[in-house]
Coordinates of C-alpha atoms in Angstrom, one line a residue:
Chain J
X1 CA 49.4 2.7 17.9
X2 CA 47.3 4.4 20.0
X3 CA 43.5 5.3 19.0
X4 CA 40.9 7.7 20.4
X5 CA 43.5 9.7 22.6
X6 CA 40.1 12.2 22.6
X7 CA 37.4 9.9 23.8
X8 CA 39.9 7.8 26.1
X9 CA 39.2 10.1 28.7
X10 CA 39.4 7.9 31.9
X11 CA 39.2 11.4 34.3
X12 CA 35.2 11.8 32.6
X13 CA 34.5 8.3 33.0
X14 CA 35.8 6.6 29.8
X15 CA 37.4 3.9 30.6
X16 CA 38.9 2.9 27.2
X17 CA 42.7 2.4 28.2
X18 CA 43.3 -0.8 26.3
X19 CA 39.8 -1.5 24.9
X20 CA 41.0 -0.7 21.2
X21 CA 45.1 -1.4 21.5
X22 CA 46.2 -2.6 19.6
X23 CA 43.4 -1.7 16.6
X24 CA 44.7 -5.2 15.3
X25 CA 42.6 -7.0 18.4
X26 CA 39.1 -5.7 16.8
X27 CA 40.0 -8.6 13.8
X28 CA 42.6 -10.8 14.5
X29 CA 41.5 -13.9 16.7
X30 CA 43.1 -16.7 17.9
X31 CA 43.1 -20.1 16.4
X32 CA 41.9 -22.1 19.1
X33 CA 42.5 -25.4 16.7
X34 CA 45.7 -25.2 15.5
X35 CA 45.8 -27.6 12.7
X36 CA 49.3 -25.9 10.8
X37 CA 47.5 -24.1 7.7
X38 CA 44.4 -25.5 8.2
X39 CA 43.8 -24.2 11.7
X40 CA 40.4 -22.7 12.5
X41 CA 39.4 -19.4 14.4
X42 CA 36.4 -17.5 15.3
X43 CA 36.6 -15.1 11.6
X44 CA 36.9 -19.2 9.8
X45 CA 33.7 -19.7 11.4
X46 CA 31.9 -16.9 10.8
X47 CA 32.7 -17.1 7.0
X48 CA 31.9 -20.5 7.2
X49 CA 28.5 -19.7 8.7
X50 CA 27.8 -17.0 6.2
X51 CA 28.2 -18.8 3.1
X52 CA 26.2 -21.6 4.7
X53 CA 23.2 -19.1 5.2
X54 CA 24.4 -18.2 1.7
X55 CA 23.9 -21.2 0.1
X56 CA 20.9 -22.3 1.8
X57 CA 19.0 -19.5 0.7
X58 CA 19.7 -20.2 -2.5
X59 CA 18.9 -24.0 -1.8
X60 CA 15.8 -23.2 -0.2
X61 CA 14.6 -20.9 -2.7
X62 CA 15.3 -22.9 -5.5
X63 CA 14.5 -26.3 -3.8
X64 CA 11.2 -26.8 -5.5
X65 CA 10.8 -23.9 -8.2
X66 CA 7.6 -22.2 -9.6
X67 CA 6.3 -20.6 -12.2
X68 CA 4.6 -18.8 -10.4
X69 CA 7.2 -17.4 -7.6
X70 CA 6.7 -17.9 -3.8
X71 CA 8.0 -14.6 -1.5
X72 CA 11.7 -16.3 -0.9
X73 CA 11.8 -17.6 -4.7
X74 CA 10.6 -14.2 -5.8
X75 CA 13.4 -12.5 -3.8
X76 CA 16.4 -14.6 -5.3
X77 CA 15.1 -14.6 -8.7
X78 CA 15.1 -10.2 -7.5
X79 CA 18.7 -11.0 -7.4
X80 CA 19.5 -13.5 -10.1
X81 CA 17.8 -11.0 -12.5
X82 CA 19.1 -8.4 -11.1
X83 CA 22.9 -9.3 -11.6
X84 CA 21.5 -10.6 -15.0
X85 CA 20.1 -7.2 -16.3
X86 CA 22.0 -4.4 -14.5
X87 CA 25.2 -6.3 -14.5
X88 CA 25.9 -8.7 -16.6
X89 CA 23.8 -7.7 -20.1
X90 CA 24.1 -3.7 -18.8
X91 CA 28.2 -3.9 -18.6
X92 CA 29.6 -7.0 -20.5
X93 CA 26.4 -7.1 -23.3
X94 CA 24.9 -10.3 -24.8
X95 CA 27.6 -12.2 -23.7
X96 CA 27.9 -11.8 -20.1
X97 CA 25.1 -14.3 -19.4
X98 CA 28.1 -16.5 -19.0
X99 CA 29.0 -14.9 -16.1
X100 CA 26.0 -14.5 -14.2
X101 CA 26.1 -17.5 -12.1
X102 CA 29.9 -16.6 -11.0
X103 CA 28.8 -12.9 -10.3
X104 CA 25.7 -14.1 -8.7
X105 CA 27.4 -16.2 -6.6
X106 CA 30.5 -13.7 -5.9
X107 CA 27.6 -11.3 -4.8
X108 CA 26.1 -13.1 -2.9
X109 CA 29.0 -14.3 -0.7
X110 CA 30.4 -10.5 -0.3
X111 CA 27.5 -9.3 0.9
X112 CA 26.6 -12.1 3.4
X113 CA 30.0 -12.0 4.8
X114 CA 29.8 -8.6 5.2
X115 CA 26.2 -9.0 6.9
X116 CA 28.3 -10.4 9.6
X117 CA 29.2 -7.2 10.7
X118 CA 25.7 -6.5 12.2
X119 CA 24.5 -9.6 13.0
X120 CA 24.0 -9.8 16.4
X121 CA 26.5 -12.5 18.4
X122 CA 29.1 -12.6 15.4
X123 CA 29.6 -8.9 14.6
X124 CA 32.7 -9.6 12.8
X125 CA 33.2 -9.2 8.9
X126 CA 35.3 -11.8 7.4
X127 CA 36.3 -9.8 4.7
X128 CA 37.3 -6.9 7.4
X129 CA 40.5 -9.8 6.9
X130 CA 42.8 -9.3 4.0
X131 CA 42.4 -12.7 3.5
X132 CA 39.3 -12.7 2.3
X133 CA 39.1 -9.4 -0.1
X134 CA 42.5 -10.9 -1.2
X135 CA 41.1 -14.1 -2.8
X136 CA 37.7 -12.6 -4.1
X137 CA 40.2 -10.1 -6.0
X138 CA 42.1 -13.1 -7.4
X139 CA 39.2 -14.9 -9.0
X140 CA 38.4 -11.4 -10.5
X141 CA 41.8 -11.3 -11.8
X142 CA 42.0 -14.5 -12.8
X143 CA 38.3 -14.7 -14.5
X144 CA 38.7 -11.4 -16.3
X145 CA 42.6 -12.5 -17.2
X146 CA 41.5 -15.6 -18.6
X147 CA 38.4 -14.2 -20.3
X148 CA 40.9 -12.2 -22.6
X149 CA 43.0 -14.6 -23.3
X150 CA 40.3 -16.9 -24.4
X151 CA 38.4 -14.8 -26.1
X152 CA 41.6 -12.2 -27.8
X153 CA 44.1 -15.0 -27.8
X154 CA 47.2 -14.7 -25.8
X155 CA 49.6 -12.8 -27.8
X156 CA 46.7 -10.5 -29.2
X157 CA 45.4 -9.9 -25.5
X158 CA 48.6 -8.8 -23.9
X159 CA 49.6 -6.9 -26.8
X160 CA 46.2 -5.2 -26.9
X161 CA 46.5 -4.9 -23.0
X162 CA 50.1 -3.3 -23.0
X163 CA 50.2 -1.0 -26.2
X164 CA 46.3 0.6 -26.8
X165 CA 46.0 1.3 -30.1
X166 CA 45.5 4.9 -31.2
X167 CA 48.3 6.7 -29.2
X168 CA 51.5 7.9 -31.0
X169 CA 54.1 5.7 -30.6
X170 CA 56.4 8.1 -28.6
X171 CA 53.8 8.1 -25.9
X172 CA 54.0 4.1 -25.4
X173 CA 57.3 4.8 -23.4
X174 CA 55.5 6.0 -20.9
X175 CA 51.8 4.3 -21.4
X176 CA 53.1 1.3 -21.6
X177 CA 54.5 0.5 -18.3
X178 CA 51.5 2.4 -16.9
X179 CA 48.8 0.1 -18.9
X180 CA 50.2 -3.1 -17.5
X181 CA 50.4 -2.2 -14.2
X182 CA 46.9 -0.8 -14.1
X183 CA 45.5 -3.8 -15.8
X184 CA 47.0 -6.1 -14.2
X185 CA 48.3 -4.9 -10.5
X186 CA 46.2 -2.1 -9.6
X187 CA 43.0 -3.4 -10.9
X188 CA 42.5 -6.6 -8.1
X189 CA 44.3 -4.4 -5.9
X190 CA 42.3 -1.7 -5.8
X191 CA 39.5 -4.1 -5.8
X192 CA 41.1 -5.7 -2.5
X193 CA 41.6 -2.5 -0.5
X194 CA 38.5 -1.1 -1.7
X195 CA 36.2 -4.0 0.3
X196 CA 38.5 -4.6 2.9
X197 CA 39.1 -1.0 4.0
X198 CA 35.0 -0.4 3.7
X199 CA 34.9 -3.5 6.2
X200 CA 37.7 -1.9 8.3
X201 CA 36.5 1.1 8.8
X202 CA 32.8 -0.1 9.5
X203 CA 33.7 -2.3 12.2
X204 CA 35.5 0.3 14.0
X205 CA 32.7 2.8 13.7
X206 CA 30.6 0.2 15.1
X207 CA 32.8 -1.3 17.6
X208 CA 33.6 2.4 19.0
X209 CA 30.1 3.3 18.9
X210 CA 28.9 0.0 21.0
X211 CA 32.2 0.7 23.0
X212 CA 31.1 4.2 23.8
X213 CA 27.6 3.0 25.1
X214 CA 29.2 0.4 27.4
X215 CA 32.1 3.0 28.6
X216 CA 29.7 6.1 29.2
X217 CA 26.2 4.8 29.9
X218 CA 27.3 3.5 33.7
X219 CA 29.2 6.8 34.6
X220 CA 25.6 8.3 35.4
X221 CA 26.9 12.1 36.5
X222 CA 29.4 12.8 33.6
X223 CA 29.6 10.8 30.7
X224 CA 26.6 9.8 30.6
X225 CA 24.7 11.8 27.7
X226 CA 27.5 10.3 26.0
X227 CA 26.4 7.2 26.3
X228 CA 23.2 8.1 25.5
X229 CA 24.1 9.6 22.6
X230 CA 25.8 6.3 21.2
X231 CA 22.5 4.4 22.2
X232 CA 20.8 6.8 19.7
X233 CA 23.5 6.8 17.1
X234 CA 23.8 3.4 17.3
X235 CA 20.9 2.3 14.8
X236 CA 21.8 5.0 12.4
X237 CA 25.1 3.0 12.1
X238 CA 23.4 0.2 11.9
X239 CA 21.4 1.0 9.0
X240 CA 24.5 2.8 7.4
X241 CA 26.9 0.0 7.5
X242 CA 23.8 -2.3 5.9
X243 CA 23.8 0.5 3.0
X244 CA 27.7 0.3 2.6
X245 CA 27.7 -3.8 2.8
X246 CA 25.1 -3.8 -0.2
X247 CA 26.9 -0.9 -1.7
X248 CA 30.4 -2.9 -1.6
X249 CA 28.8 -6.1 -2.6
X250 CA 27.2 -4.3 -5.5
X251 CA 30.3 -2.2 -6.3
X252 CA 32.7 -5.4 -6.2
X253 CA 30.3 -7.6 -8.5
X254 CA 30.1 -4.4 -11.4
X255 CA 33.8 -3.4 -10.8
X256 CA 34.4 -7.4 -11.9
X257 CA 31.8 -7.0 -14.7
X258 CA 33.5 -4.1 -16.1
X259 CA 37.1 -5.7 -16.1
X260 CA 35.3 -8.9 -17.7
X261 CA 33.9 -6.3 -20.1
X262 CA 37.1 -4.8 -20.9
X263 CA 38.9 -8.1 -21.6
X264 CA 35.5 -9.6 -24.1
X265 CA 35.8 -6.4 -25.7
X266 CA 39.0 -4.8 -26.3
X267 CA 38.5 -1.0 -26.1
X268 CA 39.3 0.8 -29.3
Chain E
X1 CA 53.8 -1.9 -3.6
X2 CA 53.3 -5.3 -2.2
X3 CA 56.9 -5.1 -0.5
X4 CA 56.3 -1.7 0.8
X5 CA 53.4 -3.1 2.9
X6 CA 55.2 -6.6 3.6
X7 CA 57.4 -3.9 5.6
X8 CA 54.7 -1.8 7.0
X9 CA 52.8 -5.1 8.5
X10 CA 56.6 -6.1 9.7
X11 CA 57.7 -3.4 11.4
X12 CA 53.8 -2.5 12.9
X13 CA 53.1 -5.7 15.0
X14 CA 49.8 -3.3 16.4
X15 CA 48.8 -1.9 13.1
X16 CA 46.1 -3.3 11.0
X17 CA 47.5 -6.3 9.2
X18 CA 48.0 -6.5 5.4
X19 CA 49.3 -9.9 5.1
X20 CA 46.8 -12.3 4.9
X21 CA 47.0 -15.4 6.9
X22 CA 47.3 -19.0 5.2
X23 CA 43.9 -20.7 7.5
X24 CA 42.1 -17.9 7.1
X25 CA 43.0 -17.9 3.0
X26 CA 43.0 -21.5 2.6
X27 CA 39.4 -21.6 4.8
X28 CA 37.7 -18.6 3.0
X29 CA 38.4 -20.1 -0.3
X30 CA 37.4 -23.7 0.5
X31 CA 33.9 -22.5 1.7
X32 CA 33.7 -20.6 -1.3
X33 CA 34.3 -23.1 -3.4
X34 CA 32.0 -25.3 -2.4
X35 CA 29.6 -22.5 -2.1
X36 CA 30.5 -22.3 -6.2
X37 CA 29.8 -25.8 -6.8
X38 CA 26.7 -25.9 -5.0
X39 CA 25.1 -22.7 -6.7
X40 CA 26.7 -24.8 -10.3
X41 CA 25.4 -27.8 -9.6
X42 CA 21.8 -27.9 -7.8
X43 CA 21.2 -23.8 -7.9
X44 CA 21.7 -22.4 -11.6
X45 CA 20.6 -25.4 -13.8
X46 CA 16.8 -25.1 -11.7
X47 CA 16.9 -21.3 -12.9
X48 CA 17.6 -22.4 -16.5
X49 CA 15.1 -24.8 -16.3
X50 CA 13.1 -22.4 -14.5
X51 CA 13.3 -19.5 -16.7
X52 CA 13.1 -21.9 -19.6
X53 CA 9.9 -23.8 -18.2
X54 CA 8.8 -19.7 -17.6
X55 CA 9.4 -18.6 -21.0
X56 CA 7.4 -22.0 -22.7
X57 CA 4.6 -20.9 -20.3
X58 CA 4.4 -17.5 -21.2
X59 CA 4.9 -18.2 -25.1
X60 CA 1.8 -20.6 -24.7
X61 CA -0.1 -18.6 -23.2
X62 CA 0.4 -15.7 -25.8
X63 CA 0.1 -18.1 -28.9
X64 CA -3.5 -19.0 -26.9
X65 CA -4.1 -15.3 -26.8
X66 CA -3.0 -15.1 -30.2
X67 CA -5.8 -17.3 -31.1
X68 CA -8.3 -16.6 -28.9
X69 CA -7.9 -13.2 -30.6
X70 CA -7.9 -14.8 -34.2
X71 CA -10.8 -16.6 -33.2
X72 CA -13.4 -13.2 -31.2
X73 CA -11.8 -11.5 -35.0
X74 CA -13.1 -14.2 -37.0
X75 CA -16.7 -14.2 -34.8
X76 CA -16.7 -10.4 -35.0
X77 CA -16.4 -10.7 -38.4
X78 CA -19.2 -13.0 -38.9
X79 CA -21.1 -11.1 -36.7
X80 CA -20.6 -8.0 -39.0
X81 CA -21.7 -9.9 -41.9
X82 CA -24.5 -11.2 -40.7
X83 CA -25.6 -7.7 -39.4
X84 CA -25.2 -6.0 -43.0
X85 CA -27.0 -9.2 -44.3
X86 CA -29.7 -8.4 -41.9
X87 CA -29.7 -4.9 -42.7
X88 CA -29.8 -5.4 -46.4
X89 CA -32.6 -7.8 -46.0
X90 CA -34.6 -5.1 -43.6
X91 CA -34.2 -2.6 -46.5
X92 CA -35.1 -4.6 -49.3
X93 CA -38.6 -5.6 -47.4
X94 CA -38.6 -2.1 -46.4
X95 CA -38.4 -1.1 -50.4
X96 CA -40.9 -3.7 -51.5
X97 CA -43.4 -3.0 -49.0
X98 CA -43.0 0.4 -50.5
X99 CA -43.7 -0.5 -53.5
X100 CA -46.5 -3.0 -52.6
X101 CA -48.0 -0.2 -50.6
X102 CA -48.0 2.3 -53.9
X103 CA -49.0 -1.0 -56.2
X104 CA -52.3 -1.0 -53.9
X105 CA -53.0 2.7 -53.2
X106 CA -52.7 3.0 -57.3
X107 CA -54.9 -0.2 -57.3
X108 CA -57.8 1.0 -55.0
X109 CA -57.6 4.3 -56.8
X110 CA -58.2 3.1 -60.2
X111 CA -60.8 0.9 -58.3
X112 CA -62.4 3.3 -56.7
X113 CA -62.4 4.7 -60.4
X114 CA -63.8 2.4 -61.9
X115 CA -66.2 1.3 -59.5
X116 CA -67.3 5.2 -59.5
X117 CA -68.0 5.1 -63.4
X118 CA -69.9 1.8 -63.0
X119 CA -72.0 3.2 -60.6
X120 CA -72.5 6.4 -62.9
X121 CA -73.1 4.3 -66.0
X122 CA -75.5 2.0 -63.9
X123 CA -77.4 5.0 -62.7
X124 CA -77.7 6.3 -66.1
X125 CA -79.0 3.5 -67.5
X126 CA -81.0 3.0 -64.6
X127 CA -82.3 6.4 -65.0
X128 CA -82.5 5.4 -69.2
X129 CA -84.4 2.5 -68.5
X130 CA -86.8 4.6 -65.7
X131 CA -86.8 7.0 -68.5
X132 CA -88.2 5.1 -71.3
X133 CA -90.5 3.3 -68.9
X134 CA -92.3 6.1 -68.1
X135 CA -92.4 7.2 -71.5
X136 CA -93.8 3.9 -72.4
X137 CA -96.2 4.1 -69.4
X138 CA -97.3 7.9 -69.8
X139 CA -97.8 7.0 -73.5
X140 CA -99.7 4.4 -72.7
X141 CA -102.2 6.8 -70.3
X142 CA -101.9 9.5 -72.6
X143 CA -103.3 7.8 -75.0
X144 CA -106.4 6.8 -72.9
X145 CA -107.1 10.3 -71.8
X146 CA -106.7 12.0 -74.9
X147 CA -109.1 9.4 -76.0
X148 CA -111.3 10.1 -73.3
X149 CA -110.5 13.5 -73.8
X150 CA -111.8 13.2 -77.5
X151 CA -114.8 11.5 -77.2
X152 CA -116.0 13.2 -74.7
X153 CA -114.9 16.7 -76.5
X154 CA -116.1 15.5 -80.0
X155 CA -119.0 13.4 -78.5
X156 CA -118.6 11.1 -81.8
X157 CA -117.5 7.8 -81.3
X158 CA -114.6 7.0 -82.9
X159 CA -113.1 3.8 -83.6
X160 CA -111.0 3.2 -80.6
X161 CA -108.8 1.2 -83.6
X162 CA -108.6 4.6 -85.6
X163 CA -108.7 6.6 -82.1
X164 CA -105.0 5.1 -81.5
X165 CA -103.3 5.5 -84.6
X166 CA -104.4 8.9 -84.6
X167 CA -103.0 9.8 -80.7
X168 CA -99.5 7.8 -81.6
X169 CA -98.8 10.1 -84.6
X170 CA -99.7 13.0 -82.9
X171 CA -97.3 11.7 -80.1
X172 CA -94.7 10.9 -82.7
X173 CA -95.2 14.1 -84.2
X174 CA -94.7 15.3 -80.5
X175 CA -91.8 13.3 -79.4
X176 CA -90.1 14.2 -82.8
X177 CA -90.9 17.8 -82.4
X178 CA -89.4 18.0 -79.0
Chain I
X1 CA 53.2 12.7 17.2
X2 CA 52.0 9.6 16.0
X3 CA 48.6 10.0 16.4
X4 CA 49.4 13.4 14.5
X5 CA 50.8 11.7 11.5
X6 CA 48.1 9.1 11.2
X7 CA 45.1 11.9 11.2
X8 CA 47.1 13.5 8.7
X9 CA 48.2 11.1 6.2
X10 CA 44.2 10.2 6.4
X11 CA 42.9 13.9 6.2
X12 CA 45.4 14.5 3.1
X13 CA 44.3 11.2 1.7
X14 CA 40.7 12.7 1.8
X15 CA 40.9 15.7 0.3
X16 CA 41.3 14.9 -3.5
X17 CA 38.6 12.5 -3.4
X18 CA 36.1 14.3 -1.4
X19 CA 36.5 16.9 -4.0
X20 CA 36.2 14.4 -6.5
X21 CA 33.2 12.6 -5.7
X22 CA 32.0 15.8 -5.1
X23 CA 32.2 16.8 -8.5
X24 CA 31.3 13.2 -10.2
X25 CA 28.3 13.0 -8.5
X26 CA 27.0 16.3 -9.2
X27 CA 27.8 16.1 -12.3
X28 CA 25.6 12.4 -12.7
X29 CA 23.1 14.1 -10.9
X30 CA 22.9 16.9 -13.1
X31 CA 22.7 14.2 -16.1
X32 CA 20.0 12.3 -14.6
X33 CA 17.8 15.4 -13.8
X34 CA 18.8 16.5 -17.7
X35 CA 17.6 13.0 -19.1
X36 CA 15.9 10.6 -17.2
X37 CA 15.6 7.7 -19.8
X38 CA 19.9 7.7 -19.3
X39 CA 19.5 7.3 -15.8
X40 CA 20.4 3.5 -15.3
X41 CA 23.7 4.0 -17.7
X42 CA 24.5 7.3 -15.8
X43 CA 24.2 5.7 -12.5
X44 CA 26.4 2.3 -14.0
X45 CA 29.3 5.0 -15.1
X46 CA 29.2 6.9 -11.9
X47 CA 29.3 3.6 -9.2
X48 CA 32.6 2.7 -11.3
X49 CA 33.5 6.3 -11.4
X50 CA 32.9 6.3 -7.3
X51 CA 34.7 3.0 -7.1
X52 CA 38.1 4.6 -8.7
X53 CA 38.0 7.5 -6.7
X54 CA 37.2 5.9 -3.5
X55 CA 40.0 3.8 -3.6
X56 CA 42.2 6.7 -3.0
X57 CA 40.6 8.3 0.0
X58 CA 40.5 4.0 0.9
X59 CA 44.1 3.5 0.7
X60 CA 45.2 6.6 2.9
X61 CA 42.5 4.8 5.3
X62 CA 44.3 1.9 5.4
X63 CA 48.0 3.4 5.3
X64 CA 46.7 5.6 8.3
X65 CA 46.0 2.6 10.6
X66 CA 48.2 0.6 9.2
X67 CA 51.8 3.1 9.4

């Protein structure tokens, strides 16, 4: 597949032929130990990184806590409360303080692996993998599966799930089919594409914008106030992306909630 | 759906893949994992605590304002009482030195009264007393100088014995005529 | 022509949801200006709204690059 065809313009300076094909080269690396299934590459690291910083801040923060909160304490509790109040107690109700350590956690991890693509020297957003999105949808599914189950009962949880009470009974012919597939298909699915395609998208924007600054700035005569341009766009992406990692990482935690929600409290 | 894509990421070896790759699952979900049990183990139970230790602090320190309140009410309260007490005791002494004052000005009056009349009572008898001294007195002369008077008038020597009887009835006489 | 049919599966994939969000968050704008004390639970219902509507114009995104 071939991108740009408008800005690979080699004749004006732009020397992009190959830079971006395939697309698939901006995110897949090579596993330089190749272990079978447990082989590691450069995205393994970086999400290994990530939830290191992660949990250290968390470690740090909490290492010795106060009453009286330092700044770094201050900021986690920010979030722990946050997650508590706006999240958990907002969506799920007195109950969800059961689930504020997963969705604190879940959080947390989303948005740090998605920091990673603007931190300087990794610039690569684990969850811009499938891989990624793919199992943070799962334990959403599973969670919220298993919340219903354990808290309707099996039988009364699917049956609740694939016949909603309060329709006429012609209408489950075509509800029903429709109910279980949204509940339980195209709910961790959309969840899935939903991160991953943010993620996508963001690292192309970047990656073309930093690619535009490195292809244009040298050409002096020509291209060059395109390169200048991307110098100057380049922070306004910056600060964009951080908006939509904090956005998805926010989105992803109260998309769970409200699935959890739905399965403590059958809607009537 | 999934099938569909299974073929797209097939068939599109350049395309973005939508398969996801067992490291890169099996990797992501380790380090989550762990990431899970360390927030469960050593992260959430020092928030508990925390917000636990938090709460006990703050409830104790509103059961102290509770009773610090209880205890400026209680003072207020005495305070009050001891200020209408006060006030009371400031009008009472106020009344009775009213009263006193009134007790003494009707005192002095009657006094004064008194003392007025005793003066006017001493001064008439005073006068009384001056009165019938001079009466005495002037009878006394009076009696010499009608006698005088006499003799030498009636140039007969009377008995200066008879001479008086006669001068202290005419006196009588006088002193019951006026 | 490929090129051609990736812009446009993306472009078509926008247009429903652009005019959706459109709509959704005027509409929880209007709400919020119209009572302010609902604010937080109007801003909750719209991020889930956004969410379900995003994942439309998301998956012709991903379809786009990945056809």
């Amino acid at each position: 597949m071939r991108t740009l065809p408008v800005l690979a313009a080699a004749e004006w300076g732009g020397e992009f032929e190959g830079a971006l094909e395939p697309i698939n080269s901006l995110f897949r690396f090579p596993y330089f130990a190749d272990w079978g299934v447990f082989s590691i590459n450069r995205t393994i690291l970086i999400a290994w990184f990530m939830t290191l910083v992660a949990g250290a801040v968390f470690l740090v923060a909490f290492r010795n806590p106060q009453i009286v909160p330092g700044k770094l304490q201050a900021a986690a509790e920010g979030i722990v409360e946050f997650v508590r109040n706006e999240i958990a107690i907002a969506i799920i109700g007195p109950k969800g303080t059961r689930f504020v350590p997963l969705l604190v956690t879940m959080m947390v991890t989303i948005f740090f692996l998605n920091l990673a693509k603007i931190t300087p020297f990794m610039m690569l957003p684990p969850t811009g993998r499938i891989a990624w999105p793919l199992f943070f949808a799962l334990i959403a599914w599973v969670v919220y599966v298993g919340v219903g189950i354990k808290e309707q009962g099996l039988a009364h949880y699917f049956k609740e799930l694939a016949f909603p009470p309060g329709v006429p009974k012609v209408l489950y012919v075509i509800l029903t089919p429709i109910e279980i597939i949204s509940n339980l298909v195209l709910r961790p699915f959309t969840l899935m594409v939903r991160l991953f395609a943010n993620m996508v998208a963001g690292h192309i924007l970047i990656v073309i914008t930093l690619v535009t600054i490195h292809v244009f700035l040298p050409s002096f005569p020509v291209g060059w106030m395109l390169g200048v341009f991307g110098l100057v766009a380049s922070p306004l992406v910056f600060g964009f992306e951080l908006l939509i990692i904090t956005l998805q990482a926010y989105i992803f935690t109260m998309l769970t909630a409200v699935y959890i929600a739905s399965s403590v409290e059958p809607a009537h | 759906m999934l099938a569909t894509l299974h073929v797209l990421a097939v068939e599109n070896g350049d395309g973005i893949e939508l398969l996801p790759e067992a490291p890169e699952l099996i990797w992501g979900f380790v380090a989550f994992a762990l990431l899970m049990v360390v927030m469960f183990r050593f992260v959430f139970p020092r928030i508990n605590t925390l917000l636990e230790e938090r709460q006990q602090a703050i409830q104790g320190q509103l059961t102290e304002a509770e009773q610090a309140k209880g205890e400026a009410e209680e003072l207020k309260r005495s305070y009050e009482a001891q200020l209408a007490e006060a006030r009371d005791q400031a009008e009472e002494i106020l009344a009775e030195a009213r009263t006193q004052a009134e007790t003494l000005r009707r005192e002095a009056a009657a006094r004064g009264e008194d003392e007025a009349a005793q003066v006017l009572a001493r001064a008439r008898e005073d006068g009384e007393a001056e009165r019938a001294r001079l009466v005495s007195e002037l009878r006394g002369q009076v009696a010499a100088l009608a006698v005088e008077l006499a003799g030498k008038i009636v140039e007969k020597e009377i008995d200066a014995e008879q001479h008086r009887e006669l001068v202290d009835a005419y006196i009588d006489e006088l002193s019951g005529l006026s | 022509m490929d090129n051609l049919g990736n812009g446009l599966v993306y472009g078509l994939a926008t247009l429903g949801p652009g005019i959706g969000l459109g709509i959704l968050i005027g509409k929880s704008v209007e709400a919020m200006a119209r009572q302010p004390e609902a604010a937080g639970m109007v801003r909750t219902t719209m991020f889930i709204g956004i969410a379900v509507v995003e994942a439309l114009a998301l998956l012709g995104f991903v379809l786009a690059f990945a056809i």
